Amino acid sequence: MRISVSRVWRNRHVNYRMRAATCKSCGSITFPYQPVCSRCRGRNVEPVDLRGTGRIVSYTVNYQYREGFDRQAPQIVALVELDDGPKVLGVLTDVEPEEVYEGQRVSAVLRRVSADSYHGIIYYALKFRPVRDGS
Amino acid sequence: MVKVFLTAASTFKVGRHYNMGFGDLAAEVISSLESSVRSSQIDAVVVASAYPEKTGDQVMLASKVVTQMGLGDRVMGLRTEQGDASGLVALAVGYSLVRAGLANNVLLLGMEKQSEFPSRRLNDIVAQNLDEVYAHGVGLTNHAVAAILMREHMKRYGHDYEYYASWPITMHENGKQNPHAYLDFKVNLETVKSAQVVSEPLRLFDLAPRADGAAAVLLSSDEFAPKVSDSRVEVGPVCSSTIRVDYEPRLLSAANSMRYALDAVGLSMSDVDLFEVHDSYSVMASMILEETGLTPPGRGLELLQHIPINLGGGLKARGYPGGATGIYQLAEMYGHLTGTFQGRKVENVEVGLVQGMSDLGETSLATVLRVM
């Protein structure tokens, strides 16, 4: 079995809802969610689901994919500055490499990322899609 | 207080060793240290290896080395794993054992097998460096992260691609003279510029080639060192810094670890005769060198004109044997300090700074080796 069912289940909030940790003591926001604040080491953190919208700061078109991600090549990876604060690295979807530009608005969407074809387990997670007029 | 000396070193050519497993690699490098191993009583073996569970279905590497090599039933076997920083973490462990008086002689053995699978499988294994909950699962790769850092570095400092090409060109010149280098050939600007795109703007020559390798060094206390070797290469405290990647084109972990290591022995950057740095990517080499403060921000690679750096070819040309890398760096620096290095040399090397880190620089370690 290549994909752990319990791991998929355990991480569902991060990967389906973009769950981050907000520190009630120092205010810092950490994505993905973790039970402690890295900045002040306090345990007074609360889960917050980020809106998943932001803009592209930087991006790369990656041709050396990982095993299990063959169908997604070439993979466009972007550094996204979220409207909620943190910068995250994300995989872009529903866009061709030549259509991507810095400053582009993007929004997180749920996508099928990988699958364990033998056991029928599917790994869903968030990717980013450009926000287009009317979408 | 006990002092720690480096008393012997051995490296095996980095490459695609399809006919060798971990046991064969260990035998190769330890056998070539046989006289030193015989004249010392080894108390511990610290194996630095990052990915053996995935690349070789193996754990307990250190215990297996102890029994295979017949080192004795009192020898303690340990393994360090901090990704590609494992080598210098092994040094930190060995150094601590000797310094604390718990061991007189410690063998550090770096071993990695990375040629067994196609690159897409290896990329998957190395992606274990990324965070567990989000980044690994969504399919990110180390190369894509490094490409983003390179793009940010280019934007911040206004560099075009050619700026970074000076690194592989120089490293291949150095590697050509190193008998243990994996890529022992020269490259020119045209070759580098027109190489295959890995992850824009990263091209093939901007990343270090992962391959198989093994290297070993022996640490001895000041009391035992003269029994093993005539050379007097003292190891300074092994200093470390760990900082989460924030996609800014800087390497504060490298800056801190190098500064702490120099402070610990009362020296400064300008006292260093030779640098050995962890060039997992050309942009990483640039950022590490910028953190020395010996060059204006963003122009680290210009230091190649002024100071000897990675004379064995670095990760780029000597090759990138994963968690064993730090042990190669130590072994090569030992060669320079004792005048025994079989490759490009410079005169009068008395102070060497060795900096090693994880692939993307989340954690960096450094130490100063000195002829006393």
Coordinates of C-alpha atoms in Angstrom, one line a residue:
Chain A
M1 CA 0.0 0.0 0.0
R2 CA 1.6 3.3 -1.1
I3 CA -0.8 5.7 0.5
S4 CA -1.7 5.4 4.2
V5 CA -5.4 5.7 4.9
S6 CA -4.9 7.0 8.4
R7 CA -2.5 9.6 7.1
V8 CA -5.0 10.9 4.6
W9 CA -7.7 11.0 7.3
R10 CA -5.4 12.6 9.9
N11 CA -4.4 15.4 7.5
R12 CA -7.8 16.0 6.1
H13 CA -8.3 19.5 7.6
V14 CA -5.0 20.8 6.2
N15 CA -5.4 19.2 2.8
Y16 CA -9.1 19.8 2.3
R17 CA -9.7 23.1 4.2
M18 CA -6.2 24.7 4.3
R19 CA -6.1 24.6 8.0
A20 CA -3.5 26.8 9.7
A21 CA -2.6 27.5 13.3
T22 CA -3.3 31.0 14.7
C23 CA -1.4 31.8 17.9
K24 CA -3.6 33.5 20.4
S25 CA -0.5 34.7 22.3
C26 CA 1.7 36.3 19.6
G27 CA -0.7 36.4 16.6
S28 CA 1.5 34.5 14.1
I29 CA -0.2 32.2 11.6
T30 CA 1.5 28.9 10.6
F31 CA 0.5 26.7 7.6
P32 CA 0.1 23.8 7.7
Y33 CA -1.6 23.6 11.2
Q34 CA 0.7 22.5 14.0
P35 CA -0.2 22.2 17.7
V36 CA 2.4 24.7 18.8
C37 CA 3.5 28.1 17.8
S38 CA 7.0 28.1 16.2
R39 CA 7.5 31.7 17.1
C40 CA 6.6 31.9 20.8
R41 CA 6.5 28.1 21.5
G42 CA 3.1 28.6 23.1
R43 CA 0.4 25.9 23.0
N44 CA -2.3 28.5 22.8
V45 CA -3.0 28.0 19.1
E46 CA -6.3 27.8 17.4
P47 CA -7.2 26.1 14.1
V48 CA -8.2 28.5 11.4
D49 CA -9.2 27.6 7.9
L50 CA -7.6 30.0 5.4
R51 CA -9.5 31.4 2.6
G52 CA -7.0 30.1 0.1
T53 CA -6.9 33.2 -2.0
G54 CA -3.7 35.1 -2.8
R55 CA -1.3 36.2 -5.5
I56 CA 1.7 34.5 -7.2
V57 CA 5.0 35.9 -6.0
S58 CA 7.2 33.5 -8.0
Y59 CA 6.8 30.3 -10.0
T60 CA 8.7 27.6 -11.7
V61 CA 7.8 25.0 -14.4
N62 CA 9.2 21.7 -13.1
Y63 CA 10.0 18.9 -15.5
Q64 CA 11.5 16.4 -13.0
Y65 CA 8.4 15.0 -11.4
R66 CA 8.1 12.4 -8.7
E67 CA 7.0 8.8 -9.1
G68 CA 3.2 8.7 -8.9
F69 CA 2.9 12.3 -10.3
D70 CA 3.6 11.4 -13.9
R71 CA 0.4 12.6 -15.3
Q72 CA 0.8 16.1 -13.9
A73 CA 4.1 16.9 -15.7
P74 CA 5.1 19.5 -16.3
Q75 CA 4.2 20.7 -12.9
I76 CA 3.8 24.4 -12.3
V77 CA 4.8 25.3 -8.7
A78 CA 4.2 28.8 -7.4
L79 CA 5.1 30.7 -4.3
V80 CA 1.7 32.2 -3.2
E81 CA 1.3 35.1 -0.8
L82 CA -2.0 34.3 0.8
D83 CA -4.5 37.1 1.6
D84 CA -4.5 35.7 5.1
G85 CA -0.8 36.3 5.5
P86 CA 1.5 33.3 5.1
K87 CA 3.4 32.5 2.0
V88 CA 2.9 28.9 0.8
L89 CA 4.3 26.8 -2.0
G90 CA 1.6 25.3 -4.1
V91 CA 1.0 23.4 -7.3
L92 CA -1.0 25.2 -10.0
T93 CA -3.9 23.6 -11.9
D94 CA -6.2 24.4 -14.8
V95 CA -3.6 26.6 -16.4
E96 CA -0.8 26.3 -19.0
P97 CA 2.8 27.4 -18.2
E98 CA 2.6 30.3 -20.7
E99 CA -0.5 31.7 -19.0
V100 CA 1.1 32.1 -15.6
Y101 CA 2.6 35.4 -14.4
E102 CA 3.8 37.0 -11.2
G103 CA 1.1 38.9 -9.4
Q104 CA -1.6 36.7 -10.8
R105 CA -4.6 36.1 -8.4
V106 CA -5.1 32.4 -7.5
S107 CA -7.5 30.5 -5.4
A108 CA -7.2 27.1 -3.7
V109 CA -9.2 24.2 -5.1
L110 CA -9.5 20.5 -4.1
R111 CA -7.9 18.2 -6.6
R112 CA -7.1 14.5 -6.9
V113 CA -3.3 14.5 -6.4
S114 CA -2.3 10.9 -6.4
A115 CA -3.8 7.4 -6.2
D116 CA -2.9 4.0 -5.0
S117 CA -4.3 2.2 -8.0
Y118 CA -4.1 -1.3 -6.5
H119 CA -6.0 -0.5 -3.3
G120 CA -8.2 2.2 -4.8
I121 CA -7.1 4.9 -2.3
I122 CA -7.2 8.4 -3.7
Y123 CA -5.2 11.3 -2.2
Y124 CA -7.0 14.6 -2.5
A125 CA -5.3 17.9 -1.6
L126 CA -5.3 21.6 -2.4
K127 CA -3.9 23.1 -5.6
F128 CA -4.2 26.6 -6.8
R129 CA -6.1 27.8 -9.8
P130 CA -5.9 31.3 -11.4
V131 CA -8.9 33.5 -10.7
R132 CA -10.3 34.5 -14.0
D133 CA -13.0 37.0 -14.8
G134 CA -16.4 35.4 -14.3
S135 CA -15.0 32.4 -12.5
Chain B
M1 CA 39.7 19.4 28.4
V2 CA 40.1 16.7 25.8
K3 CA 41.0 18.0 22.3
V4 CA 39.7 16.2 19.2
F5 CA 41.9 15.4 16.2
L6 CA 41.2 14.1 12.8
T7 CA 43.8 11.4 12.3
A8 CA 42.9 9.5 9.1
A9 CA 40.6 9.9 6.1
S10 CA 39.5 7.8 3.1
T11 CA 37.1 8.4 0.2
F12 CA 35.7 6.2 -2.5
K13 CA 34.9 7.6 -5.9
V14 CA 31.4 8.8 -6.1
G15 CA 29.5 7.1 -8.8
R16 CA 27.0 4.5 -9.9
H17 CA 28.2 1.5 -8.1
Y18 CA 25.6 -1.1 -9.2
N19 CA 27.8 -4.0 -8.0
M20 CA 28.2 -2.6 -4.5
G21 CA 25.9 -2.7 -1.5
F22 CA 26.4 -0.9 1.9
G23 CA 28.7 -3.7 3.1
D24 CA 30.9 -3.4 0.0
L25 CA 31.2 0.4 0.3
A26 CA 32.0 0.1 4.0
A27 CA 34.7 -2.5 3.4
E28 CA 36.2 -0.3 0.6
V29 CA 36.8 2.8 2.8
I30 CA 37.5 1.1 6.1
S31 CA 40.0 -1.3 4.5
S32 CA 42.0 1.6 3.1
L33 CA 42.3 2.9 6.7
E34 CA 43.4 -0.5 8.0
S35 CA 46.7 0.6 9.5
S36 CA 45.0 3.5 11.3
V37 CA 42.2 1.3 12.5
R38 CA 44.7 -1.2 13.8
S39 CA 46.8 1.3 15.6
S40 CA 43.8 2.8 17.4
Q41 CA 41.2 1.0 19.4
I42 CA 38.0 2.2 17.9
D43 CA 35.3 2.8 20.6
A44 CA 32.4 3.8 18.3
V45 CA 31.3 3.9 14.7
V46 CA 28.9 6.6 13.6
V47 CA 27.3 6.0 10.3
A48 CA 26.0 9.0 8.4
S49 CA 23.3 7.9 5.9
A50 CA 20.1 9.6 5.0
Y51 CA 18.0 7.3 2.9
P52 CA 18.9 3.7 3.4
E53 CA 15.4 2.6 4.4
K54 CA 14.1 3.6 1.0
T55 CA 17.1 3.0 -1.3
G56 CA 18.3 -0.3 0.2
D57 CA 15.6 -1.6 2.6
Q58 CA 18.2 -1.3 5.3
V59 CA 18.5 -0.1 8.9
M60 CA 21.1 -1.0 11.6
L61 CA 23.9 0.0 9.2
A62 CA 26.3 0.8 12.0
S63 CA 25.9 -2.6 13.8
K64 CA 26.3 -4.4 10.5
V65 CA 29.6 -2.5 9.9
V66 CA 30.9 -3.4 13.3
T67 CA 30.3 -7.1 12.8
Q68 CA 31.3 -7.3 9.2
M69 CA 34.6 -5.5 9.7
G70 CA 35.3 -7.4 13.0
L71 CA 35.8 -4.2 14.9
G72 CA 35.2 -5.9 18.2
D73 CA 32.2 -6.5 20.5
R74 CA 32.8 -3.4 22.6
V75 CA 32.4 -1.0 19.7
M76 CA 29.2 1.1 19.8
G77 CA 27.4 1.5 16.5
L78 CA 25.2 4.6 15.9
R79 CA 23.7 6.2 12.9
T80 CA 22.8 9.9 12.2
E81 CA 20.0 11.1 9.9
Q82 CA 19.3 14.7 9.2
G83 CA 18.9 14.4 5.5
D84 CA 21.9 15.5 3.5
A85 CA 23.3 17.2 6.7
S86 CA 23.8 13.7 8.3
G87 CA 27.6 13.7 7.7
L88 CA 28.3 16.7 9.8
V89 CA 25.8 15.6 12.4
A90 CA 27.9 12.4 12.7
L91 CA 30.9 14.6 13.3
A92 CA 28.9 16.4 16.1
V93 CA 28.2 13.0 17.7
G94 CA 31.8 11.7 17.4
Y95 CA 33.2 15.0 18.5
S96 CA 31.0 15.0 21.6
L97 CA 32.0 11.4 22.5
V98 CA 35.7 12.1 22.3
R99 CA 35.5 15.6 23.9
A100 CA 33.5 14.1 26.8
G101 CA 36.1 11.4 27.4
L102 CA 33.6 8.7 26.6
A103 CA 35.6 7.5 23.5
N104 CA 39.2 7.8 22.5
N105 CA 38.8 6.9 18.8
V106 CA 35.6 7.2 16.8
L107 CA 35.2 6.2 13.2
L108 CA 32.8 8.3 11.1
L109 CA 31.5 6.5 8.1
G110 CA 29.3 8.2 5.5
M111 CA 27.4 5.9 3.1
E112 CA 24.7 6.5 0.6
K113 CA 23.2 4.5 -2.3
Q114 CA 21.2 6.7 -4.7
S115 CA 21.8 5.1 -8.1
E116 CA 19.5 2.1 -7.7
F117 CA 16.3 3.7 -9.1
P118 CA 15.3 6.1 -11.9
S119 CA 15.4 9.8 -11.0
R120 CA 11.6 10.0 -10.5
R121 CA 11.8 7.4 -7.8
L122 CA 14.9 9.2 -6.3
N123 CA 13.1 12.5 -6.4
D124 CA 10.3 10.9 -4.4
I125 CA 12.7 9.6 -1.8
V126 CA 14.5 12.9 -1.5
A127 CA 11.1 14.7 -1.2
Q128 CA 11.0 13.1 2.3
N129 CA 12.9 16.3 3.3
L130 CA 9.7 18.3 2.8
D131 CA 7.0 18.7 5.5
E132 CA 4.9 15.7 6.3
V133 CA 1.4 17.1 6.4
Y134 CA 1.2 19.3 3.2
A135 CA 4.2 19.7 1.0
H136 CA 5.2 16.1 0.6
G137 CA 1.7 14.9 -0.1
V138 CA 0.9 17.5 -2.7
G139 CA 3.8 16.4 -4.8
L140 CA 6.4 19.1 -4.4
T141 CA 10.0 18.3 -5.1
N142 CA 13.3 19.7 -3.8
H143 CA 14.2 20.9 -7.2
A144 CA 11.1 23.1 -7.5
V145 CA 11.8 24.7 -4.1
A146 CA 15.4 25.4 -5.2
A147 CA 14.1 26.8 -8.5
I148 CA 11.8 29.3 -6.6
L149 CA 14.8 30.3 -4.4
M150 CA 16.9 30.8 -7.6
R151 CA 14.2 32.9 -9.2
E152 CA 13.9 35.1 -6.0
H153 CA 17.7 35.4 -5.9
M154 CA 17.8 36.5 -9.6
K155 CA 15.0 39.1 -9.0
R156 CA 16.5 40.5 -5.8
Y157 CA 20.0 41.0 -7.2
G158 CA 19.2 41.5 -10.9
H159 CA 21.2 38.5 -12.1
D160 CA 20.8 36.8 -15.4
Y161 CA 21.4 33.1 -15.8
E162 CA 25.1 33.5 -16.7
Y163 CA 26.0 34.6 -13.2
Y164 CA 25.2 31.1 -11.8
A165 CA 27.1 29.3 -14.6
S166 CA 30.5 30.3 -13.1
W167 CA 29.8 27.8 -10.3
P168 CA 29.5 24.5 -12.4
I169 CA 32.3 25.7 -14.7
T170 CA 34.7 26.2 -11.8
M171 CA 33.6 23.0 -9.9
H172 CA 34.0 20.9 -13.0
E173 CA 37.5 22.3 -13.5
N174 CA 38.3 21.3 -9.9
G175 CA 36.6 17.9 -10.2
K176 CA 38.5 17.0 -13.3
Q177 CA 41.7 16.9 -11.1
N178 CA 40.0 14.9 -8.3
P179 CA 40.4 11.1 -8.8
H180 CA 37.3 10.5 -6.6
A181 CA 35.1 12.9 -8.5
Y182 CA 31.9 11.6 -10.2
L183 CA 31.8 14.2 -13.0
D184 CA 35.5 14.5 -13.8
F185 CA 35.1 16.5 -17.0
K186 CA 35.2 20.2 -17.9
V187 CA 32.2 22.1 -19.1
N188 CA 31.9 25.4 -20.9
L189 CA 29.4 28.2 -20.7
E190 CA 27.6 27.1 -23.8
T191 CA 27.1 23.6 -22.4
V192 CA 25.8 24.9 -19.1
K193 CA 23.5 27.4 -20.7
S194 CA 22.0 25.0 -23.2
A195 CA 21.6 22.0 -20.7
Q196 CA 18.2 20.4 -20.1
V197 CA 15.8 22.5 -18.0
V198 CA 15.0 20.7 -14.7
S199 CA 12.7 23.3 -13.1
E200 CA 12.9 26.8 -14.6
P201 CA 15.3 28.5 -14.2
L202 CA 17.3 25.5 -12.9
R203 CA 19.1 23.6 -15.5
L204 CA 21.0 20.3 -15.2
F205 CA 24.3 21.9 -14.3
D206 CA 22.7 24.0 -11.5
L207 CA 22.2 21.0 -9.3
A208 CA 24.5 18.5 -7.8
P209 CA 24.3 14.9 -9.1
R210 CA 23.2 12.4 -6.5
A211 CA 25.0 9.1 -6.6
D212 CA 26.5 6.4 -4.5
G213 CA 29.4 7.0 -2.3
A214 CA 31.3 6.2 0.9
A215 CA 33.9 8.0 2.9
A216 CA 35.4 7.6 6.4
V217 CA 37.4 9.7 8.8
L218 CA 38.9 8.8 12.2
L219 CA 38.6 11.1 15.2
S220 CA 41.0 10.7 18.1
S221 CA 41.6 12.3 21.4
D222 CA 44.7 14.4 21.9
E223 CA 46.2 11.5 23.9
F224 CA 45.6 8.9 21.3
A225 CA 46.1 11.0 18.1
P226 CA 50.0 10.7 18.0
K227 CA 49.6 6.8 18.0
V228 CA 47.5 7.0 14.9
S229 CA 49.0 9.8 12.8
D230 CA 51.9 12.3 12.6
S231 CA 49.5 15.0 11.4
R232 CA 48.0 17.4 13.8
V233 CA 44.6 18.4 12.4
E234 CA 42.5 19.7 15.3
V235 CA 38.7 19.7 14.9
G236 CA 36.9 22.8 16.3
P237 CA 33.4 22.6 17.9
V238 CA 30.7 21.6 15.5
C239 CA 28.1 24.4 15.4
S240 CA 24.7 24.3 13.9
S241 CA 21.8 26.5 13.1
T242 CA 18.3 25.5 12.0
I243 CA 15.7 27.8 10.4
R244 CA 12.6 27.1 8.4
V245 CA 12.8 28.0 4.7
D246 CA 10.9 31.2 4.2
Y247 CA 11.7 31.6 0.4
E248 CA 13.8 34.7 1.0
P249 CA 17.0 34.4 -1.0
R250 CA 19.3 34.1 2.0
L251 CA 20.7 31.3 4.1
L252 CA 20.7 32.4 7.7
S253 CA 21.3 28.9 8.9
A254 CA 24.6 28.8 7.0
A255 CA 25.5 32.3 8.2
N256 CA 24.9 31.4 11.8
S257 CA 26.6 28.0 11.7
M258 CA 29.8 29.4 10.1
R259 CA 30.0 32.3 12.4
Y260 CA 29.4 30.2 15.5
A261 CA 32.1 27.7 14.4
L262 CA 34.7 30.5 13.8
D263 CA 33.8 32.3 17.1
A264 CA 34.3 29.0 18.9
V265 CA 37.9 28.9 17.9
G266 CA 38.5 32.7 18.1
L267 CA 38.9 33.2 14.3
S268 CA 37.2 35.3 11.7
M269 CA 36.2 34.7 8.0
S270 CA 39.4 36.4 6.8
D271 CA 41.5 33.8 8.6
V272 CA 40.1 31.0 6.5
D273 CA 42.5 29.6 3.9
L274 CA 40.1 27.2 2.3
F275 CA 36.3 26.8 2.2
E276 CA 34.3 23.6 1.7
V277 CA 30.6 24.4 1.3
H278 CA 27.4 22.4 0.5
D279 CA 26.6 23.4 -3.0
S280 CA 23.5 21.3 -3.5
Y281 CA 22.5 23.9 -6.1
S282 CA 24.5 26.8 -7.6
V283 CA 22.2 29.3 -6.0
M284 CA 22.8 27.6 -2.6
A285 CA 26.6 28.0 -3.2
S286 CA 26.0 31.7 -4.0
M287 CA 23.9 32.3 -0.9
I288 CA 26.3 30.4 1.4
L289 CA 29.3 32.5 0.1
E290 CA 27.3 35.7 0.5
E291 CA 26.8 34.8 4.2
T292 CA 30.6 34.9 4.7
G293 CA 30.4 38.7 4.4
L294 CA 33.4 38.6 2.2
T295 CA 31.4 39.7 -0.8
P296 CA 28.6 42.2 -1.3
P297 CA 25.1 40.8 -1.0
G298 CA 24.0 38.8 -4.0
R299 CA 27.5 38.3 -5.4
G300 CA 28.8 35.3 -3.6
L301 CA 30.1 33.5 -6.7
E302 CA 32.5 36.3 -7.3
L303 CA 34.5 34.9 -4.4
L304 CA 35.6 32.1 -6.7
Q305 CA 38.1 34.6 -8.2
H306 CA 39.6 35.4 -4.8
I307 CA 39.5 32.5 -2.4
P308 CA 40.0 28.7 -2.8
I309 CA 36.6 27.0 -2.5
N310 CA 35.6 23.3 -3.0
L311 CA 38.9 22.4 -4.7
G312 CA 37.7 18.8 -5.0
G313 CA 34.8 19.9 -7.2
G314 CA 32.2 20.2 -4.5
L315 CA 28.9 18.4 -4.6
K316 CA 28.5 19.6 -8.2
A317 CA 31.4 17.7 -9.7
R318 CA 32.8 15.4 -7.0
G319 CA 29.2 14.3 -6.6
Y320 CA 26.4 14.4 -4.1
P321 CA 26.4 11.2 -1.9
G322 CA 23.4 12.4 0.2
G323 CA 24.0 12.0 3.9
A324 CA 27.7 10.9 3.3
T325 CA 28.5 14.3 1.8
G326 CA 29.8 15.8 5.1
I327 CA 32.3 13.0 5.6
Y328 CA 33.6 13.6 2.0
Q329 CA 34.0 17.3 2.9
L330 CA 35.9 16.5 6.1
A331 CA 38.1 13.9 4.3
E332 CA 39.0 16.3 1.5
M333 CA 39.8 19.1 3.9
Y334 CA 42.0 16.7 5.9
G335 CA 43.8 16.0 2.7
H336 CA 44.4 19.7 2.1
L337 CA 45.6 20.3 5.6
T338 CA 48.0 17.4 5.5
G339 CA 49.2 18.0 2.0
T340 CA 47.9 14.6 0.8
F341 CA 44.9 15.6 -1.3
Q342 CA 45.0 14.0 -4.7
G343 CA 43.7 16.8 -6.8
R344 CA 43.8 20.6 -7.2
K345 CA 45.8 22.0 -4.3
V346 CA 46.8 25.4 -2.9
E347 CA 49.8 26.2 -0.8
N348 CA 49.8 26.8 2.9
V349 CA 46.4 25.7 4.0
E350 CA 46.3 25.9 7.8
V351 CA 42.7 26.9 8.5
G352 CA 39.8 25.2 6.7
L353 CA 36.1 25.9 7.2
V354 CA 33.7 23.0 6.4
Q355 CA 30.0 23.9 6.0
G356 CA 27.4 21.2 5.3
M357 CA 23.7 21.3 5.3
S358 CA 20.4 19.7 4.4
D359 CA 19.5 19.9 0.7
L360 CA 17.5 23.1 1.0
G361 CA 19.4 24.6 3.9
E362 CA 16.9 24.3 6.7
T363 CA 19.7 23.0 8.9
S364 CA 23.4 23.9 8.5
L365 CA 26.5 22.8 10.4
A366 CA 30.0 24.0 10.3
T367 CA 33.4 23.4 11.9
V368 CA 36.9 24.7 11.6
L369 CA 39.8 22.3 11.0
R370 CA 43.2 23.6 11.8
V371 CA 46.8 22.4 11.7
M372 CA 48.2 22.8 15.2

